[in-house]
Coordinates of C-alpha atoms in Angstrom, one line a residue:
X216 CA -0.1 -0.1 0.0
X217 CA 1.1 3.5 -0.9
X218 CA 1.9 5.6 2.2
X219 CA 1.9 9.1 3.0
X220 CA 5.4 10.6 4.0
X221 CA 4.5 12.9 7.0
X222 CA 7.8 14.3 7.8
X223 CA 7.8 15.3 11.2
X224 CA 4.1 14.6 11.5
X225 CA 1.9 11.6 11.8
X226 CA -1.4 10.5 10.9
X227 CA -2.6 10.8 14.8
X228 CA -0.8 14.3 15.1
X229 CA -2.6 15.2 11.7
X230 CA -5.9 14.4 13.2
X231 CA -5.2 16.0 16.6
X232 CA -3.9 19.2 15.4
X233 CA -5.1 19.9 11.4
X234 CA -8.2 17.7 10.5
X235 CA -11.1 20.2 10.3
X236 CA -8.9 22.8 12.1
X237 CA -6.6 24.3 9.7
X238 CA -4.9 23.8 6.4
X239 CA -1.6 21.7 6.2
X240 CA 1.0 21.7 3.4
X241 CA 3.0 18.4 3.2
X242 CA 6.1 18.4 0.8
X243 CA 7.0 15.6 -1.0
X244 CA 4.2 13.5 0.4
X245 CA 4.1 10.9 -2.1
X246 CA 7.9 10.5 -3.1
X247 CA 8.8 10.1 -6.7
X248 CA 5.0 9.9 -7.3
X249 CA 4.1 8.4 -10.9
X250 CA 0.5 9.1 -11.9
X251 CA -1.1 6.0 -13.4
X252 CA -3.4 7.9 -15.7
X253 CA -2.1 10.2 -18.4
X254 CA -3.9 13.6 -19.4
X255 CA -5.1 11.9 -22.8
X256 CA -6.5 9.0 -20.7
X257 CA -8.4 11.4 -18.5
X258 CA -9.6 13.1 -21.8
X259 CA -10.8 9.9 -23.1
X260 CA -12.6 9.1 -19.6
X261 CA -14.3 12.5 -20.1
X262 CA -15.6 11.4 -23.4
X263 CA -17.5 8.2 -21.9
X264 CA -21.4 8.3 -21.7
X265 CA -21.3 7.1 -17.7
X266 CA -18.3 9.7 -16.7
X267 CA -19.1 12.6 -14.6
X268 CA -17.0 15.3 -16.4
X269 CA -16.7 19.0 -16.8
X270 CA -14.9 21.7 -18.7
X271 CA -14.4 25.2 -17.6
X272 CA -13.2 28.1 -19.5
X273 CA -11.7 31.5 -18.1
X274 CA -11.6 34.9 -20.3
X275 CA -9.0 37.2 -18.5
X276 CA -9.9 39.8 -21.0
X277 CA -13.6 40.1 -20.0
X278 CA -13.6 37.7 -16.4
X279 CA -16.5 35.9 -17.9
X280 CA -16.6 31.9 -16.9
X281 CA -18.2 29.3 -19.1
X282 CA -18.9 25.5 -18.1
X283 CA -19.4 22.6 -20.2
X284 CA -20.9 19.3 -18.6
X285 CA -19.6 16.1 -20.5
X286 CA -19.8 13.5 -22.2
X287 CA -17.4 15.5 -24.5
X288 CA -16.6 14.6 -28.3
X289 CA -12.9 13.9 -29.0
X290 CA -12.4 16.9 -31.4
X291 CA -13.8 19.3 -28.4
X292 CA -10.4 19.2 -26.5
X293 CA -8.5 19.6 -30.0
X294 CA -10.7 23.0 -30.6
X295 CA -9.7 24.5 -27.1
X296 CA -8.2 28.1 -27.9
X297 CA -5.9 30.4 -25.9
X298 CA -8.0 31.2 -23.1
X299 CA -7.2 29.2 -19.6
X300 CA -9.1 26.2 -19.0
X301 CA -9.6 22.8 -16.8
X302 CA -11.2 19.8 -17.0
X303 CA -12.4 18.0 -14.0
X304 CA -13.3 14.5 -13.9
X305 CA -15.0 12.9 -10.9
X306 CA -14.8 9.5 -9.1
X307 CA -11.7 8.4 -11.2
X308 CA -11.3 5.7 -8.7
X309 CA -14.5 4.0 -9.8
X310 CA -13.1 3.8 -13.3
X311 CA -9.3 3.2 -12.8
X312 CA -8.5 0.3 -10.7
X313 CA -4.9 1.3 -10.3
X314 CA -5.4 4.1 -8.2
X315 CA -6.4 1.8 -5.4
X316 CA -3.1 2.0 -3.6
X317 CA -3.2 5.7 -3.3
X318 CA -6.7 5.7 -1.8
X319 CA -5.9 3.4 0.7
X320 CA -3.2 5.8 1.8
X321 CA -6.1 7.5 3.5
X322 CA -7.3 5.0 5.5
X323 CA -6.5 6.6 8.7
X324 CA -9.9 8.4 8.1
X325 CA -13.0 5.9 7.9
X326 CA -13.6 4.9 4.4
X327 CA -17.2 5.4 4.9
X328 CA -16.4 9.3 4.8
X329 CA -14.8 9.0 1.5
X330 CA -16.2 10.4 -1.4
X331 CA -14.1 10.0 -4.5
X332 CA -10.9 10.8 -6.2
X333 CA -11.4 13.8 -8.8
X334 CA -8.9 14.8 -11.0
X335 CA -8.3 18.0 -13.0
X336 CA -5.8 19.1 -15.5
X337 CA -5.4 22.5 -16.7
X338 CA -3.8 25.0 -19.2
X339 CA -1.6 28.0 -18.3
X340 CA -3.9 29.7 -15.8
X341 CA -6.5 27.3 -15.8
X342 CA -8.5 26.9 -12.6
X343 CA -12.1 27.0 -11.4
X344 CA -11.7 30.4 -9.5
X345 CA -11.5 31.2 -5.6
X346 CA -14.3 29.4 -4.0
X347 CA -14.9 26.7 -0.8
X348 CA -16.1 23.5 -0.3
X349 CA -18.0 21.9 2.5
X350 CA -16.0 19.1 2.9
X351 CA -12.1 18.2 3.5
X352 CA -10.2 17.7 0.5
X353 CA -6.7 16.4 -0.3
X354 CA -5.1 18.1 -3.2
X355 CA -2.4 16.0 -4.3
X356 CA -0.2 17.2 -7.3
X357 CA 0.5 14.6 -10.0
X358 CA 2.1 16.4 -12.7
X359 CA 3.0 20.0 -13.6
X360 CA 2.8 22.9 -11.0
X361 CA -0.4 24.5 -9.7
X362 CA -0.3 27.7 -7.3
X363 CA -2.9 27.5 -4.6
X364 CA -4.0 30.4 -2.6
X365 CA -6.0 29.8 0.3
X366 CA -7.3 31.3 3.6
X367 CA -10.4 32.8 5.1
X368 CA -13.5 30.9 6.5
X369 CA -16.9 31.1 3.9
X370 CA -20.1 29.9 4.2
X371 CA -23.4 30.2 2.4
X372 CA -23.9 34.0 3.5
X373 CA -20.5 34.7 1.9
X374 CA -21.3 37.1 -1.3
X375 CA -20.9 34.9 -4.5
X376 CA -20.5 36.6 -8.1
X377 CA -23.3 36.8 -9.7
X378 CA -23.9 35.3 -13.6
X379 CA -21.3 32.9 -13.3
X380 CA -22.0 29.0 -14.2
X381 CA -19.3 27.9 -11.3
X382 CA -19.4 29.3 -7.8
X383 CA -16.5 32.5 -7.5
X384 CA -15.8 34.1 -4.1
X385 CA -15.8 38.0 -5.5
X386 CA -14.4 39.3 -2.2
X387 CA -11.2 36.9 -2.3
X388 CA -8.1 37.5 -0.7
X389 CA -6.0 35.1 -0.1
X390 CA -3.9 34.5 3.0
X391 CA -1.3 32.2 1.8
X392 CA 0.3 31.2 -1.4
X393 CA 2.0 27.9 -2.7
X394 CA 3.5 26.0 -5.4
X395 CA 2.7 22.6 -5.6
X396 CA 5.3 20.3 -7.6
X397 CA 4.2 16.2 -8.3
X398 CA 4.3 14.7 -5.0
X399 CA 3.2 17.8 -2.9
X400 CA 0.2 17.5 -1.4
X401 CA -2.2 20.5 0.4
X402 CA -4.7 19.8 3.0
X403 CA -7.9 22.0 3.1
X404 CA -10.4 21.8 5.7
X405 CA -14.3 22.7 5.2
X406 CA -15.1 26.2 4.2
X407 CA -11.5 27.2 3.7
X408 CA -11.3 29.6 0.5
X409 CA -8.8 28.2 -1.9
X410 CA -7.9 29.0 -5.6
X411 CA -5.9 26.6 -7.9
X412 CA -4.0 28.0 -10.9
X413 CA -2.1 26.1 -13.2
X414 CA 1.6 27.3 -13.8
X415 CA 2.4 26.3 -17.2
X416 CA 0.7 23.8 -19.2
X417 CA 0.3 19.9 -18.2
X418 CA -0.9 20.5 -14.7
X419 CA -2.7 17.6 -13.0
X420 CA -3.9 17.8 -9.6
X421 CA -5.7 14.8 -7.8
X422 CA -8.5 15.6 -5.2
X423 CA -9.4 13.4 -2.5
X424 CA -12.9 14.5 -1.4
X425 CA -14.4 13.2 1.7
X426 CA -18.5 13.0 2.6
X427 CA -20.2 15.3 5.2
X428 CA -23.9 15.2 5.1
X429 CA -25.6 18.5 6.0
X430 CA -27.9 18.3 9.3
X431 CA -30.7 19.0 7.0
X432 CA -29.9 16.1 4.8
X433 CA -29.4 13.5 8.1
X434 CA -32.9 14.6 9.4
X435 CA -34.8 14.4 6.3
X436 CA -33.1 11.0 5.5
X437 CA -33.4 9.3 9.3
X438 CA -37.2 10.7 9.4
X439 CA -38.4 9.7 5.8
X440 CA -36.9 5.9 6.7
X441 CA -38.5 6.1 10.1
X442 CA -41.8 7.0 8.6
X443 CA -41.6 4.7 5.8
X444 CA -42.4 1.9 8.5
X445 CA -44.8 3.5 10.7
X446 CA -48.4 2.8 10.5
X447 CA -51.0 5.3 10.0
X448 CA -52.8 4.2 13.1
X449 CA -50.3 5.8 15.6
X450 CA -51.8 9.1 16.2
X451 CA -51.3 12.2 18.4
X452 CA -53.3 10.9 21.8
X453 CA -54.1 12.9 25.0
X454 CA -55.8 10.4 27.4
X455 CA -54.9 12.8 30.4
X456 CA -56.2 15.7 28.7
X457 CA -57.8 18.2 31.3
X458 CA -60.2 21.2 30.5
X459 CA -57.9 24.1 29.0
X460 CA -57.9 27.6 30.9
X461 CA -58.3 28.9 27.2
X462 CA -59.8 26.7 24.2
X463 CA -57.3 28.4 21.6
X464 CA -54.0 28.0 23.8
X465 CA -51.4 25.2 23.1
X466 CA -50.4 24.2 26.7
X467 CA -47.2 22.8 27.7
X468 CA -48.4 19.7 28.0
X469 CA -49.1 19.4 24.5
X470 CA -45.5 20.2 23.9
X471 CA -44.5 17.7 25.9
X472 CA -46.5 14.7 24.4
X473 CA -45.1 15.9 21.0
X474 CA -41.4 15.7 22.5
X475 CA -42.2 12.0 24.0
X476 CA -43.5 11.2 20.2
X477 CA -40.2 12.0 18.7
X478 CA -38.3 10.7 21.5
X479 CA -40.1 7.1 20.8
X480 CA -38.9 7.3 17.6
X481 CA -35.7 9.1 17.2
X482 CA -33.8 7.6 20.3
X483 CA -33.6 4.2 18.9
X484 CA -29.8 3.6 18.4
X485 CA -30.4 0.5 16.2
X486 CA -32.8 2.3 14.0
X487 CA -30.3 5.2 13.8
X488 CA -27.2 2.5 13.1
X489 CA -29.5 0.8 10.0
X490 CA -30.2 4.1 8.2
X491 CA -27.0 5.5 8.8
X492 CA -25.1 2.5 7.6
X493 CA -27.2 2.4 4.6
X494 CA -27.1 6.0 4.0
X495 CA -23.5 6.3 3.9
X496 CA -23.0 3.4 1.8
X497 CA -25.1 4.3 -1.0
X498 CA -23.4 4.3 -4.6
X499 CA -22.5 7.4 -5.8
X500 CA -23.8 6.5 -8.9
X501 CA -26.8 4.3 -8.0
X502 CA -28.1 3.6 -12.0
X503 CA -24.8 1.9 -12.4
X504 CA -25.0 -0.5 -9.7
X505 CA -26.4 -3.9 -10.1
X506 CA -25.7 -7.1 -11.9
X507 CA -28.0 -7.3 -15.2
X508 CA -27.3 -11.4 -15.2
X509 CA -27.9 -12.8 -11.7
X510 CA -25.8 -15.8 -10.3
X511 CA -27.4 -18.9 -9.1
X512 CA -25.8 -20.7 -6.2
X513 CA -24.8 -23.6 -8.2
X514 CA -23.1 -21.1 -10.8
X515 CA -21.2 -19.2 -7.9
X516 CA -20.0 -22.6 -6.7
X517 CA -18.7 -24.0 -9.8
X518 CA -16.7 -20.6 -10.5
X519 CA -15.0 -20.6 -7.0
X520 CA -14.2 -24.4 -7.8
X521 CA -12.1 -23.1 -11.0
X522 CA -10.3 -20.5 -9.0
X523 CA -12.3 -17.6 -9.9
X524 CA -11.2 -14.4 -7.5
X525 CA -13.8 -12.4 -5.8
X526 CA -13.0 -8.6 -5.9
X527 CA -15.2 -5.8 -4.8
X528 CA -16.5 -3.3 -7.0
X529 CA -14.7 -0.1 -7.6
X530 CA -17.5 2.1 -7.6
X531 CA -19.1 0.2 -4.2
X532 CA -19.2 1.8 -0.6
X533 CA -18.8 -0.8 2.4
X534 CA -18.9 -0.2 6.1
X535 CA -19.4 -2.3 9.0
X536 CA -20.6 -2.0 12.6
X537 CA -19.9 -4.9 15.8
X538 CA -22.5 -5.8 18.0
X539 CA -19.9 -7.5 20.9
X540 CA -18.3 -10.4 19.5
X541 CA -21.0 -12.2 18.1
X542 CA -22.6 -10.2 15.5
X543 CA -21.5 -8.2 12.5
X544 CA -23.8 -6.1 10.4
X545 CA -22.2 -5.1 7.2
X546 CA -23.2 -2.1 5.4
X547 CA -22.5 -2.5 1.2
X548 CA -24.2 -0.1 -1.4
X549 CA -27.1 0.7 0.7
X550 CA -28.0 -2.5 2.1
X551 CA -27.4 -4.4 5.4
X552 CA -26.6 -8.2 6.1
X553 CA -26.6 -9.4 9.6
X554 CA -23.4 -11.7 10.0
X555 CA -23.2 -14.3 12.7
X556 CA -20.1 -16.7 11.4
X557 CA -16.4 -16.1 12.2
X558 CA -15.4 -16.8 8.6
X559 CA -18.4 -14.4 7.2
X560 CA -17.3 -11.9 9.7
X561 CA -13.7 -11.7 8.7
X562 CA -14.5 -11.9 5.3
X563 CA -17.1 -8.7 5.9
X564 CA -13.6 -7.0 7.3
X565 CA -11.4 -7.8 4.4
X566 CA -14.1 -6.1 2.3
X567 CA -14.6 -3.2 4.2
X568 CA -11.0 -2.7 4.2
X569 CA -10.7 -3.3 0.4
X570 CA -7.9 -6.3 0.8
X571 CA -7.2 -9.3 -0.8
X572 CA -10.2 -11.5 -0.3
X573 CA -10.2 -14.9 1.1
X574 CA -13.3 -16.7 0.2
X575 CA -14.9 -18.8 3.1
X576 CA -16.6 -22.1 2.2
X577 CA -19.2 -22.2 4.8
X578 CA -22.7 -21.2 3.9
X579 CA -23.2 -17.9 5.5
X580 CA -20.0 -16.4 3.6
X581 CA -21.5 -17.9 0.4
X582 CA -25.0 -16.7 0.8
X583 CA -23.2 -13.0 1.4
X584 CA -21.0 -13.2 -1.8
X585 CA -24.0 -14.5 -3.8
X586 CA -26.2 -11.6 -2.4
X587 CA -23.3 -9.0 -3.1
X588 CA -22.6 -10.4 -6.8
X589 CA -26.0 -10.0 -7.5
X590 CA -26.3 -6.7 -6.2
X591 CA -23.3 -5.6 -8.2
X592 CA -20.9 -4.8 -5.0
X593 CA -18.8 -7.8 -6.1
X594 CA -17.6 -9.3 -9.4
X595 CA -15.8 -12.7 -10.3
X596 CA -12.3 -12.2 -11.9
X597 CA -12.1 -15.7 -13.9
X598 CA -8.7 -14.7 -14.7

């Protein structure tokens, strides 16, 4: 596995002193870094129908910005003029298995917090303008040079430039400026303003972003999930009602009854776990999940007897929760599986770590693998 070279720091010290607190520049974080995807291959990905990509151009003379969404025709890149431009391709880790060692270097943060690897390629002066994100991001320079300006906290109330297709902070004054060379990495916490500018042509930056659901998303998702299982017969009740002092008043006792209803449903740790685990492992692109040709139990057994390798889908998300020593709940692409057999539990742990998978022969493991294959979270490599 690829490892981050922290210098005088460590993963533990980084989490204690920098994570979600302040930016950090790590020089030579990945010594002798060699990207496993070229600029031409990145452009090829942007031409694929299922790949999310954007092309941003800036006009220094007018200050105007333009935004195009992929997929692109191959001729589009040949027609780019002298204006600074940037190509952004999302979820490259979903499509290029060779980036897995790089992603595992960030295992000091729970994998279910990870979103994806975005790669940007910029011409001289290219960028997306000064902006902020509501999530943590590590910016690794893969090729060329990019100058990063950063500093200051921003939010939804911060002024934004009007009539632009991308979010631009108009009142931007950088507090710091650094140039990143191949192997250098910059960590930016949520809401810290930053602006990356390509220095010369051939600038490629890898951005590892992390998921951070908004409180509103958590409340909406949880309550929606809870409501799906509630009977319409469950109603507000007041058998202790007394004659009110005024017929139009909502008294304190009524509010207490409503609070009891909320506590009854929201204070269940098991329901919260089930929803949160499924929610945080939902695929980034649900429409691409699933197996068009489900395996039967017999077909799986035959494939395993022929030494087929069981592999995790690069676009799938996994997490688990342990319940003492006897049970583990595996969450995979928005589904959950309760496991009791030690071999199945160990397989689930390997799967969540995205390490090499040793397939147990006992029934619970085979049943789990079959379900994950037909769900599309796993696939068989027949070599």
